[in-house]
Structures are given as structure tokens and as C-alpha cells.
Coordinates of C-alpha atoms in Angstrom, one line a residue:
M1075 CA 77.3 -69.4 -10.7
S1076 CA 79.4 -69.8 -13.8
P1077 CA 81.6 -67.0 -15.2
D1078 CA 79.7 -67.1 -18.5
L1079 CA 76.3 -66.6 -16.7
D1080 CA 77.8 -63.7 -14.7
S1081 CA 79.0 -62.1 -17.8
F1082 CA 75.6 -62.5 -19.5
L1083 CA 73.8 -61.0 -16.5
A1084 CA 76.3 -58.1 -16.3
S1085 CA 75.1 -57.0 -19.8
R1086 CA 71.5 -56.7 -18.5
K1087 CA 69.8 -54.3 -16.1
T1088 CA 72.1 -53.2 -13.3
D1089 CA 70.7 -49.8 -12.1
Y1090 CA 69.1 -51.1 -8.9
S1091 CA 70.4 -50.1 -5.5
Y1092 CA 71.1 -52.8 -2.9
A1093 CA 68.3 -51.5 -0.7
D1094 CA 65.8 -52.0 -3.6
I1095 CA 67.1 -55.5 -4.3
L1096 CA 66.9 -56.4 -0.6
T1097 CA 63.3 -55.1 -0.3
G1098 CA 62.2 -57.0 -3.4
T1099 CA 63.9 -60.2 -2.3
Q1100 CA 62.5 -60.0 1.2
E1101 CA 59.0 -59.6 -0.1
F1102 CA 59.4 -62.5 -2.5
I1103 CA 60.9 -64.9 0.1
S1104 CA 58.4 -63.9 2.8
S1105 CA 55.4 -64.3 0.6
T1106 CA 56.5 -67.6 -1.0
Y1107 CA 58.7 -69.4 1.5
Q1108 CA 57.8 -67.8 4.9
D1109 CA 58.1 -71.1 6.7
L1110 CA 61.8 -71.3 6.0
L1111 CA 62.5 -68.1 7.8
S1112 CA 60.4 -68.9 10.9
G1113 CA 62.0 -70.7 13.7
E1114 CA 65.5 -72.1 13.8
I1115 CA 67.3 -72.3 10.4
G1116 CA 69.3 -75.4 9.9
A1117 CA 72.1 -76.1 7.4
D1118 CA 69.6 -77.6 4.8
D1119 CA 67.3 -74.6 5.3
K1120 CA 70.1 -72.2 4.7
R1121 CA 71.1 -73.8 1.4
L1122 CA 67.5 -73.9 0.3
I1123 CA 66.9 -70.2 1.1
K1124 CA 70.1 -69.2 -0.8
D1125 CA 68.9 -71.2 -3.8
Y1126 CA 65.6 -69.4 -3.8
I1127 CA 67.4 -66.0 -3.5
R1128 CA 69.7 -66.9 -6.4
Q1129 CA 66.8 -68.0 -8.6
Y1130 CA 65.0 -64.8 -7.8
L1131 CA 68.0 -62.6 -8.8
I1132 CA 68.4 -64.5 -12.1
T1133 CA 64.7 -64.4 -12.9
K1134 CA 64.4 -60.7 -12.3
N1135 CA 67.8 -59.8 -13.9
L1136 CA 68.9 -58.2 -10.7
R1137 CA 72.5 -57.3 -10.3
L1138 CA 74.6 -54.6 -8.6
A1139 CA 77.1 -52.5 -10.5
G1140 CA 80.7 -52.7 -9.4
G1141 CA 81.6 -56.3 -10.2
M1142 CA 79.8 -58.2 -7.4
T1143 CA 78.9 -61.7 -8.5
T1144 CA 75.5 -63.2 -8.1
D1145 CA 76.8 -65.6 -5.5
D1146 CA 78.3 -62.8 -3.5
L1147 CA 75.1 -60.8 -3.7
T1148 CA 73.1 -63.9 -2.7
D1149 CA 75.3 -64.3 0.4
M1150 CA 74.9 -60.6 1.3
L1151 CA 71.1 -60.8 1.0
Y1152 CA 71.0 -64.0 3.0
K1153 CA 72.9 -62.4 5.9
D1154 CA 70.6 -59.4 5.8
M1155 CA 67.5 -61.5 5.8
A1156 CA 68.3 -64.4 8.1
E1157 CA 71.4 -63.5 10.0
F1158 CA 73.0 -60.3 11.4
S1159 CA 73.9 -58.4 8.2
F1160 CA 77.6 -57.3 8.0
I1161 CA 77.9 -57.9 11.8
T1162 CA 77.8 -61.7 11.1
D1163 CA 81.3 -61.6 9.6
W1164 CA 82.7 -59.6 12.5
L1165 CA 81.3 -62.1 15.0
E1166 CA 82.6 -65.1 13.1
N1167 CA 86.1 -63.6 13.0
A1168 CA 86.0 -62.1 16.4
A1169 CA 89.1 -64.0 17.7
D1170 CA 91.2 -63.1 14.7
M1171 CA 90.1 -59.4 14.9
R1172 CA 90.7 -59.4 18.7
L1173 CA 87.2 -58.0 18.8
E1174 CA 85.9 -56.9 22.2
E1175 CA 82.9 -54.8 21.6
I1176 CA 80.6 -53.5 18.8
N1177 CA 78.9 -50.2 19.7
I1178 CA 75.9 -49.2 17.5
N1179 CA 75.3 -45.5 18.2
A1180 CA 72.8 -45.1 15.4
W1181 CA 71.9 -47.0 12.2
N1182 CA 74.7 -45.2 10.4
D1183 CA 77.2 -44.8 13.2
I1184 CA 79.0 -48.0 14.4
E1185 CA 82.2 -48.4 16.3
I1186 CA 84.5 -51.4 16.6
I1187 CA 86.5 -51.9 19.8
T1188 CA 89.4 -54.3 19.5
A1189 CA 92.2 -54.9 22.0
G1190 CA 93.7 -51.5 22.7
S1191 CA 91.9 -49.5 19.9
R1192 CA 88.6 -48.0 18.9
R1193 CA 87.6 -47.0 15.4
K1194 CA 84.6 -46.1 13.3
A1195 CA 83.3 -48.8 11.0
K1196 CA 82.8 -48.1 7.3
A1197 CA 79.8 -50.4 7.2
S1198 CA 76.4 -49.2 8.3
F1199 CA 72.8 -50.3 8.1
L1200 CA 70.6 -49.2 5.2
S1201 CA 68.1 -47.3 7.3
P1202 CA 66.9 -47.0 10.9
Q1203 CA 64.3 -49.7 10.2
H1204 CA 66.9 -52.0 8.7
A1205 CA 69.0 -51.6 11.9
I1206 CA 65.9 -52.4 14.1
D1207 CA 65.1 -55.5 12.0
V1208 CA 68.7 -56.9 12.3
V1209 CA 68.9 -56.2 16.1
R1210 CA 65.5 -57.8 16.6
R1211 CA 66.9 -60.9 14.9
M1212 CA 69.9 -60.9 17.3
L1213 CA 67.6 -60.8 20.3
Q1214 CA 65.6 -63.8 19.1
S1215 CA 68.7 -65.9 20.1
S1216 CA 67.7 -65.4 23.7
D1217 CA 64.0 -65.3 23.2
T1218 CA 64.0 -61.5 23.9
V1219 CA 61.4 -59.2 22.4
I1220 CA 61.9 -55.5 21.7
D1221 CA 59.2 -53.2 20.4
D1222 CA 57.6 -49.8 21.0
A1223 CA 56.0 -51.1 24.3
R1224 CA 59.4 -52.6 25.4
P1225 CA 62.1 -50.4 23.9
T1226 CA 64.9 -51.7 26.0
A1227 CA 66.3 -55.2 26.1
L1228 CA 69.2 -57.3 27.4
G1229 CA 70.0 -60.6 25.7
S1230 CA 72.8 -62.8 24.4
L1231 CA 73.9 -64.1 21.0
A1232 CA 76.0 -66.9 22.4
K1233 CA 77.3 -67.8 25.9
N1234 CA 80.1 -65.3 25.5
I1235 CA 78.3 -62.5 23.6
R1236 CA 76.1 -60.1 25.4
I1237 CA 73.8 -57.5 23.8
T1238 CA 72.1 -54.5 25.3
V1239 CA 69.6 -52.6 23.1
L1240 CA 67.7 -49.4 23.0
K1241 CA 65.3 -48.4 20.3
T1242 CA 62.6 -45.8 19.5
P1243 CA 60.7 -44.3 21.3
V1244 CA 63.4 -43.9 23.9
L1245 CA 65.7 -42.8 21.0
D1246 CA 64.9 -40.3 18.2
D1247 CA 63.2 -41.8 15.2
D1248 CA 66.2 -41.0 12.9
I1249 CA 68.5 -43.0 15.1
G1250 CA 66.6 -46.3 14.9
V1251 CA 68.6 -48.3 17.4
A1252 CA 71.5 -48.2 19.8
A1253 CA 73.2 -51.3 21.0
S1254 CA 76.3 -52.6 22.8
I1255 CA 77.5 -56.0 21.8
R1256 CA 80.2 -57.3 24.1
I1257 CA 82.4 -60.3 23.2
I1258 CA 84.1 -62.1 26.1
S1259 CA 87.3 -63.8 24.9
E1260 CA 88.6 -66.9 26.8
V1261 CA 92.1 -65.9 25.9
S1262 CA 92.0 -63.1 28.5
F1263 CA 91.3 -65.7 31.2
T1264 CA 94.7 -67.3 31.3
R1265 CA 97.4 -66.6 33.9
E1266 CA 99.9 -66.1 31.1
N1267 CA 97.8 -63.3 29.7
L1268 CA 97.2 -61.6 33.1
A1269 CA 100.6 -61.9 34.8
G1270 CA 102.8 -58.8 34.2
N1271 CA 100.0 -57.2 32.2
T1272 CA 96.9 -56.9 34.3
A1273 CA 98.5 -57.9 37.6
S1274 CA 101.8 -59.0 39.1
N1275 CA 102.3 -62.7 39.8
E1276 CA 102.2 -61.9 43.5
M1277 CA 98.8 -60.3 43.1
L1278 CA 97.5 -63.3 41.2
D1279 CA 98.9 -65.7 43.8
F1280 CA 97.2 -63.7 46.6
L1281 CA 93.8 -63.6 44.9
S1282 CA 93.7 -67.3 44.1
T1283 CA 94.8 -68.1 47.7
V1284 CA 92.2 -66.0 49.5
I1285 CA 89.4 -67.4 47.3
K1286 CA 90.6 -71.0 47.7
Y1287 CA 90.6 -70.5 51.5
G1288 CA 87.3 -68.9 52.0
I1289 CA 87.8 -65.1 51.8
S1290 CA 85.1 -63.3 49.7
V1291 CA 86.3 -60.9 47.1
C1292 CA 84.7 -58.0 45.1
I1293 CA 86.2 -56.8 41.9
A1294 CA 85.4 -53.1 41.2
G1295 CA 85.9 -51.0 38.1
N1296 CA 84.3 -49.3 35.2
T1297 CA 82.8 -50.8 32.0
G1298 CA 85.5 -52.5 29.9
S1299 CA 88.1 -52.6 32.7
G1300 CA 88.4 -56.4 32.6
K1301 CA 86.5 -57.3 35.8
T1302 CA 84.8 -60.4 34.4
S1303 CA 88.1 -61.7 32.9
T1304 CA 89.8 -61.4 36.2
A1305 CA 86.9 -63.0 38.1
S1306 CA 86.9 -65.8 35.5
W1307 CA 90.6 -66.5 36.0
I1308 CA 90.2 -66.5 39.8
L1309 CA 87.4 -69.0 39.5
S1310 CA 89.4 -71.2 37.2
T1311 CA 91.9 -71.7 40.0
I1312 CA 89.3 -73.3 42.3
P1313 CA 90.1 -77.0 43.0
Y1314 CA 87.9 -79.4 41.1
N1315 CA 86.5 -80.9 44.3
K1316 CA 84.9 -77.6 45.2
R1317 CA 81.4 -76.7 43.9
I1318 CA 81.0 -73.4 42.0
Y1319 CA 77.6 -71.8 41.5
T1320 CA 77.5 -68.8 39.1
I1321 CA 74.8 -66.2 38.7
E1322 CA 74.6 -63.9 35.7
E1323 CA 72.1 -61.5 34.4
G1324 CA 70.7 -61.9 30.9
S1325 CA 73.7 -63.6 29.2
R1326 CA 76.4 -66.0 30.2
E1327 CA 80.0 -64.9 30.1
F1328 CA 81.6 -67.4 32.5
D1329 CA 82.6 -70.8 31.0
L1330 CA 84.1 -72.7 33.8
I1331 CA 83.2 -76.4 33.2
K1332 CA 86.3 -78.5 32.4
Y1333 CA 86.2 -81.8 30.5
D1334 CA 88.5 -84.8 30.3
E1335 CA 89.6 -86.3 27.0
N1336 CA 86.3 -88.2 26.8
G1337 CA 84.1 -85.1 27.2
K1338 CA 83.2 -85.9 30.8
P1339 CA 83.1 -82.9 33.3
I1340 CA 85.9 -83.1 35.8
N1341 CA 85.0 -80.2 38.0
S1342 CA 81.7 -79.2 39.8
V1343 CA 80.1 -76.1 38.3
I1344 CA 76.5 -74.8 38.0
H1345 CA 75.9 -71.9 35.7
T1346 CA 72.7 -70.0 36.1
L1347 CA 71.0 -67.0 34.3
T1348 CA 68.3 -64.6 35.2
K1349 CA 65.1 -64.7 33.1
T1350 CA 62.9 -61.7 32.2
T1351 CA 59.3 -62.3 31.2
I1352 CA 56.9 -60.0 29.4
D1353 CA 54.8 -58.9 32.3
H1354 CA 57.7 -59.4 34.9
S1355 CA 55.4 -61.4 37.2
E1356 CA 57.5 -64.5 36.6
D1357 CA 60.9 -62.9 36.3
I1358 CA 63.8 -64.9 37.8
T1359 CA 66.2 -62.3 39.3
Q1360 CA 69.8 -62.6 40.7
E1361 CA 68.3 -62.3 44.1
D1362 CA 66.1 -65.4 43.4
L1363 CA 69.1 -67.3 42.1
L1364 CA 71.1 -66.4 45.1
D1365 CA 68.4 -67.8 47.3
F1366 CA 68.4 -71.0 45.3
S1367 CA 72.2 -71.2 45.4
L1368 CA 72.2 -71.8 49.1
R1369 CA 70.2 -75.0 48.6
F1370 CA 72.9 -76.4 46.3
D1371 CA 75.6 -76.3 49.0
P1372 CA 78.1 -74.5 46.9
D1373 CA 81.7 -73.9 48.1
V1374 CA 82.0 -70.7 46.0
I1375 CA 79.2 -68.5 44.8
C1376 CA 79.8 -66.0 41.9
V1377 CA 77.5 -63.1 41.3
G1378 CA 78.5 -61.9 37.9
E1379 CA 77.8 -58.3 38.7
M1380 CA 75.9 -56.6 41.6
R1381 CA 73.5 -54.2 40.0
S1382 CA 70.6 -53.9 42.5
R1383 CA 69.1 -55.4 45.6
E1384 CA 71.0 -58.7 45.2
A1385 CA 73.9 -56.8 46.8
F1386 CA 72.2 -57.4 50.2
A1387 CA 71.6 -61.1 49.5
A1388 CA 75.3 -61.5 48.4
Q1389 CA 76.6 -60.0 51.6
E1390 CA 74.3 -62.3 53.6
A1391 CA 75.7 -65.3 51.8
A1392 CA 79.3 -64.1 52.4
R1393 CA 78.6 -63.5 56.1
T1394 CA 77.0 -66.9 56.6
G1395 CA 80.0 -69.1 55.7
H1396 CA 79.9 -69.1 51.9
T1397 CA 82.8 -67.8 49.7
V1398 CA 81.5 -65.2 47.3
I1399 CA 83.2 -63.5 44.4
T1400 CA 81.4 -60.7 42.6
T1401 CA 82.0 -57.5 40.5
I1402 CA 80.6 -54.1 40.8
H1403 CA 80.8 -50.7 39.0
A1404 CA 82.7 -48.2 41.2
K1405 CA 85.2 -45.4 40.8
S1406 CA 87.7 -46.7 43.4
A1407 CA 88.4 -49.6 45.7
M1408 CA 87.1 -47.6 48.7
G1409 CA 84.1 -46.5 46.6
A1410 CA 83.0 -50.1 46.1
Y1411 CA 81.8 -50.3 49.7
M1412 CA 79.6 -47.3 49.3
R1413 CA 78.3 -48.6 46.0
M1414 CA 77.4 -51.9 47.7
T1415 CA 75.6 -50.0 50.4
T1416 CA 73.6 -47.9 48.0
L1417 CA 72.5 -51.1 46.1
A1418 CA 71.6 -53.0 49.3
K1419 CA 69.3 -50.1 50.3
R1420 CA 67.1 -51.1 47.4
A1421 CA 66.3 -54.3 49.4
Y1422 CA 66.2 -53.1 53.0
E1423 CA 66.4 -49.7 54.6
F1424 CA 69.3 -49.9 57.0
T1425 CA 71.6 -47.0 58.1
D1426 CA 74.7 -46.4 56.0
E1427 CA 76.8 -47.3 59.0
T1428 CA 75.2 -50.6 59.5
L1429 CA 75.4 -51.6 55.8
M1430 CA 79.0 -50.4 55.5
K1431 CA 79.9 -52.7 58.5
L1432 CA 78.1 -55.6 56.9
M1433 CA 79.7 -55.1 53.5
I1434 CA 83.2 -54.8 55.0
E1435 CA 82.7 -58.0 57.0
A1436 CA 81.3 -59.8 53.9
F1437 CA 83.9 -58.6 51.4
P1438 CA 87.2 -57.9 53.2
I1439 CA 89.1 -57.9 49.9
I1440 CA 88.4 -55.3 47.2
V1441 CA 90.2 -55.4 43.9
Y1442 CA 90.0 -52.2 41.8
Q1443 CA 90.7 -52.6 38.0
R1444 CA 90.7 -50.0 35.3
Q1445 CA 91.5 -49.5 31.6
L1446 CA 94.3 -47.1 31.2
E1447 CA 94.8 -44.5 28.4
D1448 CA 96.8 -46.9 26.2
G1449 CA 94.0 -49.5 26.4
S1450 CA 95.8 -51.8 28.8
R1451 CA 93.9 -53.1 31.8
K1452 CA 95.5 -53.1 35.2
I1453 CA 94.6 -54.0 38.7
T1454 CA 95.5 -50.7 40.2
E1455 CA 94.7 -51.5 43.8
I1456 CA 93.9 -54.3 46.2
I1457 CA 92.7 -53.3 49.7
E1458 CA 91.7 -55.1 52.8
G1459 CA 88.7 -53.6 54.6
Q1460 CA 89.0 -53.8 58.3
G1461 CA 86.2 -51.8 59.8
F1462 CA 84.0 -48.7 59.8
A1463 CA 84.3 -46.0 62.5
H1464 CA 83.6 -42.3 62.8
G1465 CA 82.1 -42.3 59.3
K1466 CA 85.2 -43.6 57.6
V1467 CA 86.3 -47.0 56.2
E1468 CA 89.3 -48.5 57.9
Y1469 CA 91.4 -50.3 55.4
R1470 CA 95.0 -51.1 54.3
T1471 CA 96.3 -51.1 50.7
L1472 CA 97.9 -54.4 50.0
F1473 CA 99.0 -53.9 46.4
K1474 CA 98.8 -51.1 43.8
Y1475 CA 99.9 -50.2 40.3
V1476 CA 101.8 -46.9 40.1
V1477 CA 101.8 -44.9 36.9
D1478 CA 105.2 -43.3 36.4
D1479 CA 104.5 -41.6 33.1
N1480 CA 102.4 -41.4 30.0
I1481 CA 104.3 -41.1 26.7
I1482 CA 102.3 -39.6 23.9
N1483 CA 103.5 -40.2 20.3
G1484 CA 101.0 -38.8 17.9
D1485 CA 97.7 -40.6 18.6
K1486 CA 99.4 -43.4 20.5
T1487 CA 99.8 -43.4 24.3
T1488 CA 102.2 -45.6 26.2
V1489 CA 101.7 -45.9 29.9
I1490 CA 104.8 -46.6 32.0
G1491 CA 104.3 -48.0 35.5
H1492 CA 105.0 -50.7 38.0
F1493 CA 103.3 -52.9 40.5
E1494 CA 104.0 -52.5 44.2
R1495 CA 103.3 -54.5 47.3
E1496 CA 102.3 -51.9 49.9
R1497 CA 101.4 -53.6 53.2
P1498 CA 100.9 -57.2 54.4
I1499 CA 97.5 -58.5 55.4
S1500 CA 96.2 -58.0 58.9
A1501 CA 96.6 -60.4 61.8
A1502 CA 92.9 -61.0 61.7
L1503 CA 92.9 -62.0 58.0
M1504 CA 95.9 -64.2 58.5
E1505 CA 94.2 -66.0 61.4
E1506 CA 91.1 -66.5 59.3
L1507 CA 93.1 -68.0 56.4
L1508 CA 94.9 -70.4 58.8
Q1509 CA 91.6 -71.5 60.3
N1510 CA 90.2 -72.1 56.8
G1511 CA 93.0 -74.5 56.0
A1512 CA 95.7 -72.4 54.4
P1513 CA 99.1 -73.9 55.1
K1514 CA 101.5 -71.6 56.9
S1515 CA 104.1 -72.1 54.1
V1516 CA 101.6 -70.8 51.5
L1517 CA 100.9 -67.7 53.5
D1518 CA 104.7 -67.1 54.1
N1519 CA 105.2 -67.4 50.3
L1520 CA 102.6 -64.7 49.7
T1521 CA 104.5 -62.2 51.8
G1522 CA 107.9 -63.2 50.6
F1523 CA 109.2 -64.2 54.1
E1524 CA 110.7 -67.5 54.9
D1525 CA 110.9 -66.9 58.6
N1526 CA 108.0 -66.1 61.0
Y1527 CA 105.5 -63.5 60.1
T1528 CA 106.7 -61.2 62.9
G1529 CA 109.2 -59.5 60.6
T1530 CA 110.3 -55.9 61.0
R1531 CA 109.2 -52.9 59.1
T1532 CA 112.8 -52.4 57.9
D1533 CA 112.8 -56.0 56.5
Y1534 CA 109.6 -55.4 54.6
Q1535 CA 110.6 -52.0 53.2
T1536 CA 114.0 -53.2 52.2
R1537 CA 112.4 -55.9 50.0
Q1538 CA 109.9 -53.3 48.7
R1539 CA 112.6 -50.8 47.7
E1540 CA 114.5 -53.5 45.9
A1541 CA 111.4 -54.4 43.9
I1542 CA 110.7 -50.8 43.0
I1543 CA 114.2 -50.1 41.9
K1544 CA 114.2 -53.1 39.7
S1545 CA 110.9 -52.1 38.2
M1546 CA 112.1 -48.5 37.6
A1547 CA 115.2 -49.9 35.8
E1548 CA 112.9 -51.9 33.5
N1549 CA 110.6 -48.9 32.9
A1550 CA 113.6 -46.8 32.1
Q1551 CA 114.6 -49.2 29.3
L1552 CA 110.9 -49.3 28.1
R1553 CA 110.8 -45.5 28.0
T1554 CA 114.0 -45.4 26.0
E1555 CA 112.5 -47.8 23.5
A1556 CA 109.2 -45.9 23.4
V1557 CA 110.8 -42.5 22.7
R1558 CA 113.3 -43.5 20.0
D1559 CA 111.2 -41.6 17.5
D1560 CA 113.1 -38.3 17.0
S1561 CA 109.7 -36.5 16.7
V1562 CA 109.1 -36.9 20.4
S1563 CA 110.9 -34.7 22.9
L1564 CA 110.7 -35.9 26.5
Q1565 CA 112.5 -35.4 29.7
D1566 CA 113.4 -38.8 31.0
S1567 CA 112.0 -38.4 34.4
T1568 CA 111.7 -42.1 35.1
I1569 CA 115.4 -42.7 34.5
S1570 CA 116.3 -39.7 36.8
N1571 CA 113.8 -40.9 39.4
Y1572 CA 115.4 -44.4 39.3
N1573 CA 118.9 -42.9 39.8
D1574 CA 117.7 -40.7 42.6
Y1575 CA 115.9 -43.5 44.3
S1576 CA 118.8 -45.9 44.0
S1577 CA 121.3 -43.4 45.3
T1578 CA 119.1 -42.3 48.2
Y1579 CA 118.0 -45.7 49.5
G1580 CA 120.5 -48.1 48.1
T1581 CA 120.0 -51.6 46.8
K1582 CA 120.7 -54.9 48.6
E1583 CA 124.4 -54.5 48.0
S1584 CA 124.6 -50.9 49.2
E1585 CA 126.0 -50.1 52.6
D1586 CA 123.9 -46.9 53.0
P1587 CA 121.7 -47.1 56.1
L1588 CA 117.9 -47.3 55.5
P1589 CA 115.9 -44.3 56.9
P1590 CA 113.0 -46.0 58.8
P1591 CA 113.8 -47.0 62.4
E1592 CA 113.6 -50.6 63.5
E1593 CA 110.0 -51.2 64.5
K1594 CA 107.9 -54.3 65.2
L1595 CA 104.8 -54.4 63.0
D1596 CA 101.5 -54.1 64.7
F1597 CA 100.0 -56.5 62.2
M1598 CA 100.9 -59.9 61.0
F1599 CA 102.1 -61.1 57.6

């Protein structure tokens, strides 16, 4: 569009609203060039549709006030008619925006969640129906239909973008649609991104080792806690000569296939997805895919998230010689076992005690992850389940993240904390890892001992205190930097705690005696 033509059109009729122009343009394109909008739109089709829109605007003398050029208006109309409206730009720039989620609460209420922040978007749809039309177009990417008879839907826009939708009549008419669009970034799957942030290096070494040597793991947490990112990183550490079979519901978030410089796959991965049909008679569920997985002789099976009766099938696979990694929604590491039990009951009616014993045997390692107040994601606990007796889970905490303080400065919160190694693994788990091929040197490195794994409790606690004191010193420095703003008045409890801890227990160089008595451990490292 030339500047002269833009100036000419600007002098003509401009008192149309965008909604009016969109309605008229849609009617014109639909009645005249309907074939272009049906099916997949290629690059040539896109250029042709834009040409027809531009010609229509010029012919009808349609223009918005405010200085928008005809070309810009054409682009906006095209996105509303053939793409995802203003959401198109957000998705195209998701990496630069560090975009994690788009929450549509109503047609005129949209939130953007980026790494560590949540804010209301200025943009909105034009009406409830406009929102429904755009979201319907999103669901077409995964051949998913949403209408009054099926007002809920789960689909995907790409292999790393998942969308969950509700519409009227399960919502009020004036809301139109509600949706959650989650974007999974591959950046969060690297060790460099996780180490020191989500977990300690020792935690990551432990998790990659137990999976590599045949111990099944369940990662628990709430929505947005980073469970999938952690699971994806763990899976990325699997040796290329081992076969991985993944199962996901509705949309694919894992992307584990590695290629050489010629584009040839160098590892062995099968990604599978559930499939929902209109009448549900031919649905392919996670339980179905789990059954199929056993026929592919996988070394590692990944169930993206246990949501229902597939929990029973997952524990069966884990208890019959397969390594399984999965995620689950739960409020704590201990609570993950009860959550699995509840889901498994949807398949078979066993007693709680029987199911709890099965789940603990199947998934001896539970990882609990959560998003803290400052938006950071932390593995806050790793436990080893050992049994179930007298109505209680017998377990030991192996690692944890300790929150020392929360510093509030205006609307910003900074969480101060440190990772701790609590207890070593049990003798039974050590023996299983050794039988599964783990070298003794690898297991010794995990526990930090170079000598035999019959160390003393004093040896272990000495190392632990040294690590805590070092972490507290680092946190004291972090607190000092975080509270330099004179408007914040805080008592520096972390610094005083560090001084108290150091003076009481001493460091490696201190000659003060350690309180715990010499005692042989009743478990192995």
C-alpha cells in the first residue's frame, strides 16, 4: 500500500468500528472465497486471502481512525479470520516473551503468565462469540470439536502447546469461553537451567542414576510446578541405546528424539498420544497405550501424567520389570501415594492397604516439586518409600529444599532457601541398583563417600552441617543484596542463624566436638 493511497483513503469514510469491519469482511470472504478458508491454509493461500481482504477494504472505503494503515488492518483481519487473533503474535514470540501460559477467563479477561510473573492483558476478544470462533479454530489443529453438545475439549496447537477449553453451556453466556493454553519451553529442560535453581546437582545426579539403573520415579506437584520439565530432563539423560516409550494425553509436550548432523535419529524413542472420538467408542486411552507399550519392549516407559485408571496399569508395568517415570497432581510427596491409590481404584476395587503396598513397591522414589511465591520452581523433597504398615507409609526423606525466609519488597517476593541432603538410600535400594548394573563408584559418588558405604552417622552429619553452613553463608549474602532498598526493614534472621549454627556445631576446621554419638547406621549408603 503506497503512502499516497493511504492518505487518499484517510480522507474518506472512517467511522466504522473494527467489529463492523471484521463482520463485513468475513461475510464477503466467506460468500465469495469460502474454499480458501476451508482446510489447511498454505503460504500461497495466505497471500491470496490477504489480497482479497485488501481489495475489499479499498473498494468499500473502509478504514479505522487512529492512523492504522490498510496493510496493518489487513493483517489484523486475516489473523482474526484465519488464525488466532491477537494470540497469534503471542505464540509466535513465546520464546522472547518467556511465555508459559495464556489463561482466558472470559472473552474480555485474559491473563499472561511468563517466567515468574502474571499480568492482565490489555487485549481482548470483541465478544463472547468472537472468542468462541477463535478458540474453535485453535482446536482444529488437533481435529477437536467443541460445541453445545461437547462444551469441553482438550487439544494441542503444536507439539509443545496444549489447550484446554470450556464453553457455554457449562459457562455463562456472557463469558463465552474459558481456556488454558500452556507452552512448554525446551529451555527449561537443560541441566544448566535446573541445577542450583530447581534442584541441586546432587539431586539431579541421583535422579538420572536411579532412572538409568531401573528404579521407577513419580514426580508429584501442583499445576505449573515444572513436573513435566523435570521429567523431560531426566528422560534426556537416558543412554541412546535404551528404548523410551512416552504416553501423553491429548497433546505432546515431550520432544526427546535426538538427531545427528544429517538429520538421522540417534536415540530410540516412541512418542504416543491418546485420541478422543466423538462417541467415545473408539477412544484410545493412556491405559490402552500402556498395554501397547509392553509389546514394544521398552526400557523406559513415561506416562506423562497419571489422571485416572491408568495409574493401576502404570504400577503393574513398574512391578513387572519395566522402568516407569510419571507425574501426578498431589499436595506432598507422601500424598502422591494416596493419590495413586485413589486413581487406581477407578480400575479395580482393592483395599487401600493393598494398593498402597503396590504403589510403594512400584514407585520407590517420589519427587515433590512446587512453585514458590517468587515464581521459582523447586524440588522441595525427594523421598524413598519403603513400606506400608499400621496404616502409615514408611519412608525416608533423601533430599529437601528448606525455605529460610521470604523477603517482601513491594509487590516482589524473594525466597531465600537452600537444598539439603537428609538421609542416604536404604540398603534394599542400594542392593537393587547394584543388581541393575550401577557401578559401586557411581553409588559412592552419589552419597559423597569414597570409602565403603558403612560410614558412621557422625561422618554423614559432619558433611551435612558443612553444606548447610556454606549454604547459609551464601543466603546471608543474598539477603543483604535483596534488602539494600532502604524502604525495607528486616531483621536479618538468616545471618544470625548462620552465626549461631556455625558457633554451635563448628565447621570442618573447628575443634568443637559434634553432639551426636558415634553410631553405625542401620541402612546403607
